[in-house]
Amino acid sequence: MTQLIAGVETGGTKIVAAVARVDDPGRIIDEIEIPTTAPEEVGARLRAFLERHEGITHAGIAAFGPVDIDPNSPGFGSVTATPKPGWAGAPLADLVGGRPHTIVSDVTGAALGEHALGASSGILDSAYITIGTGVGVGALIGGRPFSDTAHPELGHIAMRRHPDDDFAGVCPFHGGDCVEGLAAGPAIAKRWGRPTRELGDLLERAVETEAHYLGQLIATVTYAYRPQRIVIGGGAMKIPGLLDAVREASVREIRGALGAEHPSNHPDTYLVPPGLGDRAGVIGALHLAAARAA
Amino acid sequence: MTQLIAGVETGGTKIVAAVARVDDPGRIIDEIEIPTTAPEEVGARLRAFLERHEGITHAGIAAFGPVDIDPNSPGFGSVTATPKPGWAGAPLADLVGGRPHTIVSDVTGAALGEHALGASSGILDSAYITIGTGVGVGALIGGRPFSDTAHPELGHIAMRRHPDDDFAGVCPFHGGDCVEGLAAGPAIAKRWGRPTRELGDLLERAVETEAHYLGQLIATVTYAYRPQRIVIGGGAMKIPGLLDAVREASVREIRGALGAEHPSNHPDTYLVPPGLGDRAGVIGALHLAAARAA
């Protein structure tokens, strides 16, 4: 019997699961998309999908978070804090019917996917940053998550304020004192009083302000994990001109502190958009499963 | 013949080398201290010391930095940028006569030492922060450096300004726009116009200002590496009352963003002074050598 693996990405609105052969995790055999309703309902549908395939030996789960992946913690294997009804504390193992599994954060899953088949393919140490409803960071060292027991929470790092920005911020913990509170999608929409896709005449100021903060985030991720490439995605990065502005801001921020040879001096290749779009998470989950099953 | 290992810590003013048995790296058999003069002179004395001991199979080197530990880099095995005459680009392999060796940053060496025998003994994931001439961070995941090819450069992270602080800063790259420029020893001395040991009536303000910045640094290290304990040392941490102020500031900074169970909520055990003082580096280098020789 062919040995199979499963990849599951749980998101705030939908859950995607896919099955592949352990020796060919890039080729998806079967796939399902399930709306993120209550975990019991999602679990029943997901288990029914997995049961259609005999021989699944391991599942990779890229979960929206924060998620507790520390085996020594009482909350191991569950989402720790989420406004999503029913999901806080729900055991993710139930989603895969108790099959052997490995859990990473959704952003770590995306980092693994981009490393396997996307924009950071062939790059030893890489990071994935998403700027969406929140700010998330995944970091790979040698192609593996930098830790097996925790994921980065860099959405909460402090920021040097833009001189013209007195926005109060939206982080439930930090208000306007962290990058998520100042620069995630909801912060952009609230500061400018418009959805991020309709900034219109405010676009230039919005891009400059946003790049001021994201440049600091890129610098911190660079200093912390020393990646050779950073992939940056998420809904907010679709704002026209923002990627280039963040590239410039990251160079201004680092200011050569890592030497003239450092890849961050070349932001067009250092800071890149995703190659796999919103497919990175499930592809990363499949590759994670293949690596851990083997 | 008993298999031996060597540990070398290179510092800005002195170099310490020690020899131990590979199966007992905590018990030092022989030791030497050499002033940090030109690298050729240091190398000659160090090699003569090592030659007194037959059977040294591996050397651990904890080097002042920034140091290039990426085997794929042309500058591999050397200090990349230092005002120390003769040391920029000098091959550290020469110090140990070309013996098999592993290089880490001095702060990573201190982290390894504290993990082996000091204040983070028994802690799976830990970090070491030094606040001295500069700001340095070492991070261990599962007791090992988080990366074998690079070390953190978190001394350059951006800071949210203290509202009463308009000090221009001293970082050659960032002025007052990074934690090293605002909060390392030279910044403290210059801001207040006094050595850090003679703050006198300025002590209270100096401690409050310093804690404001170091609280942000602790938070970022916490978010990035998710350690269960952080050891903080360096000359500036000897300022009376500073450690407690930084503990309080780190709790104010994180504000429960990692949940009520997170160890950072208990700063007396989360953020601790070194257990080995200035011996951590050489002890860490010996344990590094023992781990890599084995």
PDB file of C-alpha atoms in Angstrom, chain A:
ATOM      1  CA  MET A   1       0.000   0.000   0.000  1.00  0.00           C
ATOM      2  CA  THR A   2       1.294   3.433  -0.895  1.00  0.00           C
ATOM      3  CA  GLN A   3       2.141   5.470   2.158  1.00  0.00           C
ATOM      4  CA  LEU A   4       0.105   8.687   2.187  1.00  0.00           C
ATOM      5  CA  ILE A   5       0.273  11.913   4.170  1.00  0.00           C
ATOM      6  CA  ALA A   6      -2.235  14.677   4.795  1.00  0.00           C
ATOM      7  CA  GLY A   7      -1.814  18.436   5.014  1.00  0.00           C
ATOM      8  CA  VAL A   8      -4.357  20.588   6.805  1.00  0.00           C
ATOM      9  CA  GLU A   9      -4.461  24.363   6.926  1.00  0.00           C
ATOM     10  CA  THR A  10      -6.966  25.836   9.350  1.00  0.00           C
ATOM     11  CA  GLY A  11      -7.881  29.421   8.620  1.00  0.00           C
ATOM     12  CA  GLY A  12     -10.338  31.873  10.113  1.00  0.00           C
ATOM     13  CA  THR A  13     -12.864  31.424   7.305  1.00  0.00           C
ATOM     14  CA  LYS A  14     -12.003  28.081   5.685  1.00  0.00           C
ATOM     15  CA  ILE A  15     -10.071  24.899   6.280  1.00  0.00           C
ATOM     16  CA  VAL A  16      -8.204  23.217   3.456  1.00  0.00           C
ATOM     17  CA  ALA A  17      -7.032  19.621   3.606  1.00  0.00           C
ATOM     18  CA  ALA A  18      -5.094  17.677   1.015  1.00  0.00           C
ATOM     19  CA  VAL A  19      -3.653  14.204   0.602  1.00  0.00           C
ATOM     20  CA  ALA A  20      -0.477  13.211  -1.215  1.00  0.00           C
ATOM     21  CA  ARG A  21       2.043  10.389  -1.363  1.00  0.00           C
ATOM     22  CA  VAL A  22       4.760  10.634   1.250  1.00  0.00           C
ATOM     23  CA  ASP A  23       7.420  10.465  -1.466  1.00  0.00           C
ATOM     24  CA  ASP A  24       5.751  13.158  -3.584  1.00  0.00           C
ATOM     25  CA  PRO A  25       4.165  15.707  -1.243  1.00  0.00           C
ATOM     26  CA  GLY A  26       4.054  18.352  -3.978  1.00  0.00           C
ATOM     27  CA  ARG A  27       1.486  16.442  -6.031  1.00  0.00           C
ATOM     28  CA  ILE A  28      -1.952  16.620  -4.419  1.00  0.00           C
ATOM     29  CA  ILE A  29      -4.114  13.524  -4.927  1.00  0.00           C
ATOM     30  CA  ASP A  30      -7.288  14.792  -3.280  1.00  0.00           C
ATOM     31  CA  GLU A  31      -8.368  17.980  -1.584  1.00  0.00           C
ATOM     32  CA  ILE A  32     -11.274  19.437   0.351  1.00  0.00           C
ATOM     33  CA  GLU A  33     -12.294  22.898   1.502  1.00  0.00           C
ATOM     34  CA  ILE A  34     -14.510  23.259   4.576  1.00  0.00           C
ATOM     35  CA  PRO A  35     -15.948  26.479   6.044  1.00  0.00           C
ATOM     36  CA  THR A  36     -14.582  27.224   9.529  1.00  0.00           C
ATOM     37  CA  THR A  37     -17.713  26.520  11.538  1.00  0.00           C
ATOM     38  CA  ALA A  38     -17.623  24.844  14.987  1.00  0.00           C
ATOM     39  CA  PRO A  39     -14.635  22.509  15.476  1.00  0.00           C
ATOM     40  CA  GLU A  40     -16.858  19.427  15.983  1.00  0.00           C
ATOM     41  CA  GLU A  41     -18.566  19.968  12.635  1.00  0.00           C
ATOM     42  CA  VAL A  42     -15.294  20.719  10.854  1.00  0.00           C
ATOM     43  CA  GLY A  43     -13.712  17.662  12.479  1.00  0.00           C
ATOM     44  CA  ALA A  44     -16.513  15.343  11.319  1.00  0.00           C
ATOM     45  CA  ARG A  45     -16.192  16.509   7.710  1.00  0.00           C
ATOM     46  CA  LEU A  46     -12.420  16.410   7.772  1.00  0.00           C
ATOM     47  CA  ARG A  47     -12.256  12.917   9.254  1.00  0.00           C
ATOM     48  CA  ALA A  48     -14.733  11.674   6.634  1.00  0.00           C
ATOM     49  CA  PHE A  49     -12.454  13.115   3.943  1.00  0.00           C
ATOM     50  CA  LEU A  50      -9.346  11.475   5.395  1.00  0.00           C
ATOM     51  CA  GLU A  51     -11.108   8.123   5.710  1.00  0.00           C
ATOM     52  CA  ARG A  52     -11.549   8.068   1.938  1.00  0.00           C
ATOM     53  CA  HIS A  53      -7.783   7.445   1.747  1.00  0.00           C
ATOM     54  CA  GLU A  54      -6.210   4.382   3.274  1.00  0.00           C
ATOM     55  CA  GLY A  55      -2.633   4.514   4.453  1.00  0.00           C
ATOM     56  CA  ILE A  56      -2.371   8.076   5.788  1.00  0.00           C
ATOM     57  CA  THR A  57       0.478   7.768   8.292  1.00  0.00           C
ATOM     58  CA  HIS A  58       1.025  11.407   9.267  1.00  0.00           C
ATOM     59  CA  ALA A  59      -0.777  14.730   9.060  1.00  0.00           C
ATOM     60  CA  GLY A  60       0.799  18.172   9.020  1.00  0.00           C
ATOM     61  CA  ILE A  61      -1.414  20.873  10.498  1.00  0.00           C
ATOM     62  CA  ALA A  62      -0.788  24.576   9.836  1.00  0.00           C
ATOM     63  CA  ALA A  63      -3.131  26.191  12.313  1.00  0.00           C
ATOM     64  CA  PHE A  64      -4.359  29.719  12.842  1.00  0.00           C
ATOM     65  CA  GLY A  65      -3.129  30.820  16.183  1.00  0.00           C
ATOM     66  CA  PRO A  66      -1.709  31.469  18.582  1.00  0.00           C
ATOM     67  CA  VAL A  67      -1.330  27.709  18.839  1.00  0.00           C
ATOM     68  CA  ASP A  68       0.316  25.731  21.635  1.00  0.00           C
ATOM     69  CA  ILE A  69       2.861  23.331  20.119  1.00  0.00           C
ATOM     70  CA  ASP A  70       4.836  22.668  23.304  1.00  0.00           C
ATOM     71  CA  PRO A  71       4.463  18.961  24.271  1.00  0.00           C
ATOM     72  CA  ASN A  72       5.205  19.903  27.896  1.00  0.00           C
ATOM     73  CA  SER A  73       2.313  22.338  28.085  1.00  0.00           C
ATOM     74  CA  PRO A  74      -1.165  21.439  29.368  1.00  0.00           C
ATOM     75  CA  GLY A  75      -2.638  23.208  26.317  1.00  0.00           C
ATOM     76  CA  PHE A  76      -0.514  21.230  23.843  1.00  0.00           C
ATOM     77  CA  GLY A  77      -2.099  20.812  20.456  1.00  0.00           C
ATOM     78  CA  SER A  78      -4.751  23.484  20.693  1.00  0.00           C
ATOM     79  CA  VAL A  79      -5.386  27.056  19.641  1.00  0.00           C
ATOM     80  CA  THR A  80      -4.802  29.088  22.813  1.00  0.00           C
ATOM     81  CA  ALA A  81      -6.731  32.322  22.306  1.00  0.00           C
ATOM     82  CA  THR A  82      -9.108  33.150  19.515  1.00  0.00           C
ATOM     83  CA  PRO A  83     -12.383  35.033  19.199  1.00  0.00           C
ATOM     84  CA  LYS A  84     -13.559  32.210  16.886  1.00  0.00           C
ATOM     85  CA  PRO A  85     -16.462  30.461  18.739  1.00  0.00           C
ATOM     86  CA  GLY A  86     -15.548  27.006  20.053  1.00  0.00           C
ATOM     87  CA  TRP A  87     -11.956  27.007  18.846  1.00  0.00           C
ATOM     88  CA  ALA A  88     -10.079  28.246  21.912  1.00  0.00           C
ATOM     89  CA  GLY A  89      -8.668  25.123  23.549  1.00  0.00           C
ATOM     90  CA  ALA A  90     -10.159  22.743  20.952  1.00  0.00           C
ATOM     91  CA  PRO A  91      -7.749  19.826  20.395  1.00  0.00           C
ATOM     92  CA  LEU A  92      -6.472  19.935  16.812  1.00  0.00           C
ATOM     93  CA  ALA A  93      -5.742  16.194  16.996  1.00  0.00           C
ATOM     94  CA  ASP A  94      -9.493  15.608  16.705  1.00  0.00           C
ATOM     95  CA  LEU A  95      -9.462  17.177  13.247  1.00  0.00           C
ATOM     96  CA  VAL A  96      -7.306  14.332  11.961  1.00  0.00           C
ATOM     97  CA  GLY A  97      -9.008  11.581  13.977  1.00  0.00           C
ATOM     98  CA  GLY A  98      -6.056  11.182  16.304  1.00  0.00           C
ATOM     99  CA  ARG A  99      -3.672  10.183  13.512  1.00  0.00           C
ATOM    100  CA  PRO A 100       0.009  10.965  14.153  1.00  0.00           C
ATOM    101  CA  HIS A 101       0.415  14.638  13.379  1.00  0.00           C
ATOM    102  CA  THR A 102       2.685  17.658  13.659  1.00  0.00           C
ATOM    103  CA  ILE A 103       1.313  21.134  14.336  1.00  0.00           C
ATOM    104  CA  VAL A 104       2.860  24.431  13.277  1.00  0.00           C
ATOM    105  CA  SER A 105       1.431  27.934  13.098  1.00  0.00           C
ATOM    106  CA  ASP A 106      -0.256  28.967   9.853  1.00  0.00           C
ATOM    107  CA  VAL A 107       2.583  31.346   9.018  1.00  0.00           C
ATOM    108  CA  THR A 108       5.189  28.661   9.678  1.00  0.00           C
ATOM    109  CA  GLY A 109       3.185  26.416   7.353  1.00  0.00           C
ATOM    110  CA  ALA A 110       3.295  29.112   4.679  1.00  0.00           C
ATOM    111  CA  ALA A 111       7.050  29.479   5.217  1.00  0.00           C
ATOM    112  CA  LEU A 112       7.466  25.715   4.709  1.00  0.00           C
ATOM    113  CA  GLY A 113       5.345  25.801   1.556  1.00  0.00           C
ATOM    114  CA  GLU A 114       7.252  28.718   0.036  1.00  0.00           C
ATOM    115  CA  HIS A 115      10.500  26.969   0.929  1.00  0.00           C
ATOM    116  CA  ALA A 116       9.379  23.693  -0.659  1.00  0.00           C
ATOM    117  CA  LEU A 117       7.965  24.989  -3.937  1.00  0.00           C
ATOM    118  CA  GLY A 118       7.717  28.765  -3.871  1.00  0.00           C
ATOM    119  CA  ALA A 119       9.564  32.036  -3.482  1.00  0.00           C
ATOM    120  CA  SER A 120      12.150  30.802  -0.966  1.00  0.00           C
ATOM    121  CA  SER A 121      12.885  27.513  -2.690  1.00  0.00           C
ATOM    122  CA  GLY A 122      16.572  26.656  -2.322  1.00  0.00           C
ATOM    123  CA  ILE A 123      17.100  29.258   0.411  1.00  0.00           C
ATOM    124  CA  LEU A 124      18.619  27.731   3.553  1.00  0.00           C
ATOM    125  CA  ASP A 125      17.244  30.171   6.140  1.00  0.00           C
ATOM    126  CA  SER A 126      14.068  32.045   5.331  1.00  0.00           C
ATOM    127  CA  ALA A 127      11.141  33.805   6.924  1.00  0.00           C
ATOM    128  CA  TYR A 128       7.537  34.362   5.969  1.00  0.00           C
ATOM    129  CA  ILE A 129       5.673  37.454   7.109  1.00  0.00           C
ATOM    130  CA  THR A 130       1.967  38.003   6.672  1.00  0.00           C
ATOM    131  CA  ILE A 131       0.287  41.386   7.019  1.00  0.00           C
ATOM    132  CA  GLY A 132      -3.415  40.672   7.185  1.00  0.00           C
ATOM    133  CA  THR A 133      -5.957  40.643   9.991  1.00  0.00           C
ATOM    134  CA  GLY A 134      -2.886  40.367  12.202  1.00  0.00           C
ATOM    135  CA  VAL A 135       0.875  40.373  11.725  1.00  0.00           C
ATOM    136  CA  GLY A 136       2.450  36.925  11.696  1.00  0.00           C
ATOM    137  CA  VAL A 137       5.995  35.670  11.261  1.00  0.00           C
ATOM    138  CA  GLY A 138       7.301  32.188  10.486  1.00  0.00           C
ATOM    139  CA  ALA A 139      11.038  31.463  10.575  1.00  0.00           C
ATOM    140  CA  LEU A 140      12.926  28.524   9.086  1.00  0.00           C
ATOM    141  CA  ILE A 141      16.504  27.603   9.898  1.00  0.00           C
ATOM    142  CA  GLY A 142      17.957  25.103   7.460  1.00  0.00           C
ATOM    143  CA  GLY A 143      14.482  24.688   5.994  1.00  0.00           C
ATOM    144  CA  ARG A 144      12.953  23.628   9.322  1.00  0.00           C
ATOM    145  CA  PRO A 145      10.911  25.658  11.838  1.00  0.00           C
ATOM    146  CA  PHE A 146      13.451  27.365  14.137  1.00  0.00           C
ATOM    147  CA  SER A 147      11.731  25.689  17.082  1.00  0.00           C
ATOM    148  CA  ASP A 148       9.566  22.594  17.454  1.00  0.00           C
ATOM    149  CA  THR A 149       7.882  23.874  20.598  1.00  0.00           C
ATOM    150  CA  ALA A 150       6.859  27.479  19.892  1.00  0.00           C
ATOM    151  CA  HIS A 151       6.284  29.917  17.052  1.00  0.00           C
ATOM    152  CA  PRO A 152       7.266  33.593  16.773  1.00  0.00           C
ATOM    153  CA  GLU A 153       4.895  36.228  18.137  1.00  0.00           C
ATOM    154  CA  LEU A 154       6.618  39.178  16.531  1.00  0.00           C
ATOM    155  CA  GLY A 155       3.356  40.943  15.739  1.00  0.00           C
ATOM    156  CA  HIS A 156       3.704  42.539  19.156  1.00  0.00           C
ATOM    157  CA  ILE A 157       7.122  44.204  18.832  1.00  0.00           C
ATOM    158  CA  ALA A 158       7.404  47.874  19.732  1.00  0.00           C
ATOM    159  CA  MET A 159       7.679  50.472  16.982  1.00  0.00           C
ATOM    160  CA  ARG A 160       9.375  53.810  16.548  1.00  0.00           C
ATOM    161  CA  ARG A 161       6.442  56.075  15.699  1.00  0.00           C
ATOM    162  CA  HIS A 162       6.068  57.766  12.356  1.00  0.00           C
ATOM    163  CA  PRO A 163       6.375  61.488  13.215  1.00  0.00           C
ATOM    164  CA  ASP A 164       3.000  62.346  11.633  1.00  0.00           C
ATOM    165  CA  ASP A 165       1.108  59.373  13.045  1.00  0.00           C
ATOM    166  CA  ASP A 166      -0.932  59.791  16.203  1.00  0.00           C
ATOM    167  CA  PHE A 167      -3.276  56.870  15.532  1.00  0.00           C
ATOM    168  CA  ALA A 168      -4.289  55.149  18.788  1.00  0.00           C
ATOM    169  CA  GLY A 169      -3.870  51.652  17.359  1.00  0.00           C
ATOM    170  CA  VAL A 170      -6.029  48.535  17.523  1.00  0.00           C
ATOM    171  CA  CYS A 171      -4.057  45.803  19.322  1.00  0.00           C
ATOM    172  CA  PRO A 172      -6.179  44.461  22.206  1.00  0.00           C
ATOM    173  CA  PHE A 173      -2.980  44.168  24.295  1.00  0.00           C
ATOM    174  CA  HIS A 174      -0.856  47.077  23.093  1.00  0.00           C
ATOM    175  CA  GLY A 175      -3.154  49.584  21.387  1.00  0.00           C
ATOM    176  CA  GLY A 176      -0.776  51.491  19.139  1.00  0.00           C
ATOM    177  CA  ASP A 177       2.388  50.276  20.809  1.00  0.00           C
ATOM    178  CA  CYS A 178       3.073  47.288  18.551  1.00  0.00           C
ATOM    179  CA  VAL A 179       3.328  46.586  14.841  1.00  0.00           C
ATOM    180  CA  GLU A 180       0.042  44.680  14.744  1.00  0.00           C
ATOM    181  CA  GLY A 181      -1.748  47.554  16.453  1.00  0.00           C
ATOM    182  CA  LEU A 182      -0.307  50.075  14.010  1.00  0.00           C
ATOM    183  CA  ALA A 183       0.120  48.249  10.722  1.00  0.00           C
ATOM    184  CA  ALA A 184      -2.109  45.177  10.326  1.00  0.00           C
ATOM    185  CA  GLY A 185      -5.112  45.432   7.987  1.00  0.00           C
ATOM    186  CA  PRO A 186      -7.600  46.573  10.666  1.00  0.00           C
ATOM    187  CA  ALA A 187      -5.192  49.313  11.791  1.00  0.00           C
ATOM    188  CA  ILE A 188      -4.863  50.623   8.236  1.00  0.00           C
ATOM    189  CA  ALA A 189      -8.631  50.611   7.708  1.00  0.00           C
ATOM    190  CA  LYS A 190      -9.333  52.356  11.008  1.00  0.00           C
ATOM    191  CA  ARG A 191      -6.549  54.959  10.749  1.00  0.00           C
ATOM    192  CA  TRP A 192      -7.641  56.124   7.312  1.00  0.00           C
ATOM    193  CA  GLY A 193     -11.353  55.410   7.752  1.00  0.00           C
ATOM    194  CA  ARG A 194     -11.462  53.282   4.615  1.00  0.00           C
ATOM    195  CA  PRO A 195     -10.946  49.651   3.564  1.00  0.00           C
ATOM    196  CA  THR A 196      -7.354  48.961   2.480  1.00  0.00           C
ATOM    197  CA  ARG A 197      -8.541  48.512  -1.128  1.00  0.00           C
ATOM    198  CA  GLU A 198     -10.153  51.944  -1.277  1.00  0.00           C
ATOM    199  CA  LEU A 199      -7.484  54.307  -0.001  1.00  0.00           C
ATOM    200  CA  GLY A 200      -7.823  56.591  -3.038  1.00  0.00           C
ATOM    201  CA  ASP A 201      -6.213  59.986  -2.445  1.00  0.00           C
ATOM    202  CA  LEU A 202      -4.878  58.762   0.897  1.00  0.00           C
ATOM    203  CA  LEU A 203      -2.822  56.048  -0.788  1.00  0.00           C
ATOM    204  CA  GLU A 204       0.511  57.853  -0.776  1.00  0.00           C
ATOM    205  CA  ARG A 205       0.378  58.781   2.906  1.00  0.00           C
ATOM    206  CA  ALA A 206      -0.937  55.361   3.839  1.00  0.00           C
ATOM    207  CA  VAL A 207       1.876  53.610   1.978  1.00  0.00           C
ATOM    208  CA  GLU A 208       4.535  55.822   3.537  1.00  0.00           C
ATOM    209  CA  THR A 209       3.187  55.304   7.048  1.00  0.00           C
ATOM    210  CA  GLU A 210       2.786  51.564   6.578  1.00  0.00           C
ATOM    211  CA  ALA A 211       6.280  51.174   5.125  1.00  0.00           C
ATOM    212  CA  HIS A 212       7.722  53.076   8.099  1.00  0.00           C
ATOM    213  CA  TYR A 213       6.430  50.351  10.413  1.00  0.00           C
ATOM    214  CA  LEU A 214       6.949  47.328   8.191  1.00  0.00           C
ATOM    215  CA  GLY A 215      10.546  48.406   7.538  1.00  0.00           C
ATOM    216  CA  GLN A 216      11.153  48.104  11.283  1.00  0.00           C
ATOM    217  CA  LEU A 217       9.503  44.678  11.319  1.00  0.00           C
ATOM    218  CA  ILE A 218      11.647  43.465   8.408  1.00  0.00           C
ATOM    219  CA  ALA A 219      14.746  44.732  10.220  1.00  0.00           C
ATOM    220  CA  THR A 220      13.826  42.920  13.437  1.00  0.00           C
ATOM    221  CA  VAL A 221      13.106  39.651  11.615  1.00  0.00           C
ATOM    222  CA  THR A 222      16.442  40.086   9.844  1.00  0.00           C
ATOM    223  CA  TYR A 223      18.343  40.702  13.091  1.00  0.00           C
ATOM    224  CA  ALA A 224      16.588  37.881  14.933  1.00  0.00           C
ATOM    225  CA  TYR A 225      16.733  34.981  12.462  1.00  0.00           C
ATOM    226  CA  ARG A 226      19.311  36.181   9.914  1.00  0.00           C
ATOM    227  CA  PRO A 227      17.384  34.776   6.918  1.00  0.00           C
ATOM    228  CA  GLN A 228      18.780  34.991   3.407  1.00  0.00           C
ATOM    229  CA  ARG A 229      15.303  35.812   2.107  1.00  0.00           C
ATOM    230  CA  ILE A 230      11.976  37.014   3.507  1.00  0.00           C
ATOM    231  CA  VAL A 231       8.650  36.311   1.790  1.00  0.00           C
ATOM    232  CA  ILE A 232       5.972  38.870   2.643  1.00  0.00           C
ATOM    233  CA  GLY A 233       2.299  38.346   1.920  1.00  0.00           C
ATOM    234  CA  GLY A 234      -1.172  38.902   3.347  1.00  0.00           C
ATOM    235  CA  GLY A 235      -4.067  41.064   2.238  1.00  0.00           C
ATOM    236  CA  ALA A 236      -2.500  44.391   3.212  1.00  0.00           C
ATOM    237  CA  MET A 237       0.494  43.760   0.965  1.00  0.00           C
ATOM    238  CA  LYS A 238      -1.845  44.109  -2.030  1.00  0.00           C
ATOM    239  CA  ILE A 239      -1.909  47.884  -1.488  1.00  0.00           C
ATOM    240  CA  PRO A 240      -0.363  49.329  -4.686  1.00  0.00           C
ATOM    241  CA  GLY A 241       3.242  50.412  -4.248  1.00  0.00           C
ATOM    242  CA  LEU A 242       3.532  49.061  -0.726  1.00  0.00           C
ATOM    243  CA  LEU A 243       6.003  46.244  -1.402  1.00  0.00           C
ATOM    244  CA  ASP A 244       8.484  48.612  -3.059  1.00  0.00           C
ATOM    245  CA  ALA A 245       8.050  51.147  -0.266  1.00  0.00           C
ATOM    246  CA  VAL A 246       8.707  48.457   2.350  1.00  0.00           C
ATOM    247  CA  ARG A 247      11.788  47.345   0.458  1.00  0.00           C
ATOM    248  CA  GLU A 248      13.159  50.898   0.567  1.00  0.00           C
ATOM    249  CA  ALA A 249      12.167  51.320   4.201  1.00  0.00           C
ATOM    250  CA  SER A 250      13.906  48.098   5.227  1.00  0.00           C
ATOM    251  CA  VAL A 251      17.181  49.284   3.696  1.00  0.00           C
ATOM    252  CA  ARG A 252      16.810  52.676   5.429  1.00  0.00           C
ATOM    253  CA  GLU A 253      16.091  50.844   8.658  1.00  0.00           C
ATOM    254  CA  ILE A 254      19.007  48.388   8.629  1.00  0.00           C
ATOM    255  CA  ARG A 255      21.404  51.072   7.315  1.00  0.00           C
ATOM    256  CA  GLY A 256      24.177  48.643   6.482  1.00  0.00           C
ATOM    257  CA  ALA A 257      24.480  47.384  10.066  1.00  0.00           C
ATOM    258  CA  LEU A 258      24.985  43.824   8.785  1.00  0.00           C
ATOM    259  CA  GLY A 259      27.750  44.742   6.343  1.00  0.00           C
ATOM    260  CA  ALA A 260      27.875  45.535   2.643  1.00  0.00           C
ATOM    261  CA  GLU A 261      27.617  41.867   1.654  1.00  0.00           C
ATOM    262  CA  HIS A 262      24.370  41.202   3.472  1.00  0.00           C
ATOM    263  CA  PRO A 263      21.464  40.160   1.198  1.00  0.00           C
ATOM    264  CA  SER A 264      19.199  42.777   2.812  1.00  0.00           C
ATOM    265  CA  ASN A 265      21.129  45.378   0.798  1.00  0.00           C
ATOM    266  CA  HIS A 266      19.369  43.962  -2.265  1.00  0.00           C
ATOM    267  CA  PRO A 267      15.712  44.221  -1.274  1.00  0.00           C
ATOM    268  CA  ASP A 268      14.351  43.166  -4.692  1.00  0.00           C
ATOM    269  CA  THR A 269      15.632  39.651  -4.048  1.00  0.00           C
ATOM    270  CA  TYR A 270      15.688  39.772  -0.231  1.00  0.00           C
ATOM    271  CA  LEU A 271      12.059  40.773   0.288  1.00  0.00           C
ATOM    272  CA  VAL A 272       9.743  39.049  -2.151  1.00  0.00           C
ATOM    273  CA  PRO A 273       6.036  38.329  -2.595  1.00  0.00           C
ATOM    274  CA  PRO A 274       4.735  34.769  -2.134  1.00  0.00           C
ATOM    275  CA  GLY A 275       5.158  32.391  -5.053  1.00  0.00           C
ATOM    276  CA  LEU A 276       2.256  30.183  -4.029  1.00  0.00           C
ATOM    277  CA  GLY A 277      -0.350  32.765  -3.036  1.00  0.00           C
ATOM    278  CA  ASP A 278      -2.837  31.341  -0.547  1.00  0.00           C
ATOM    279  CA  ARG A 279      -1.738  27.777  -1.387  1.00  0.00           C
ATOM    280  CA  ALA A 280       1.459  28.035   0.672  1.00  0.00           C
ATOM    281  CA  GLY A 281      -0.092  26.833   3.941  1.00  0.00           C
ATOM    282  CA  VAL A 282      -1.546  23.559   2.731  1.00  0.00           C
ATOM    283  CA  ILE A 283       1.510  22.811   0.589  1.00  0.00           C
ATOM    284  CA  GLY A 284       3.721  23.512   3.620  1.00  0.00           C
ATOM    285  CA  ALA A 285       1.552  21.248   5.775  1.00  0.00           C
ATOM    286  CA  LEU A 286       1.955  18.413   3.262  1.00  0.00           C
ATOM    287  CA  HIS A 287       5.740  18.824   3.179  1.00  0.00           C
ATOM    288  CA  LEU A 288       5.845  18.980   6.967  1.00  0.00           C
ATOM    289  CA  ALA A 289       3.918  15.710   7.135  1.00  0.00           C
ATOM    290  CA  ALA A 290       6.202  14.092   4.573  1.00  0.00           C
ATOM    291  CA  ALA A 291       9.302  15.147   6.525  1.00  0.00           C
ATOM    292  CA  ARG A 292       7.957  13.906   9.836  1.00  0.00           C
ATOM    293  CA  ALA A 293       6.493  10.654   8.459  1.00  0.00           C
ATOM    294  CA  ALA A 294       9.716   9.671   6.714  1.00  0.00           C
TER     295      ALA A 294
END
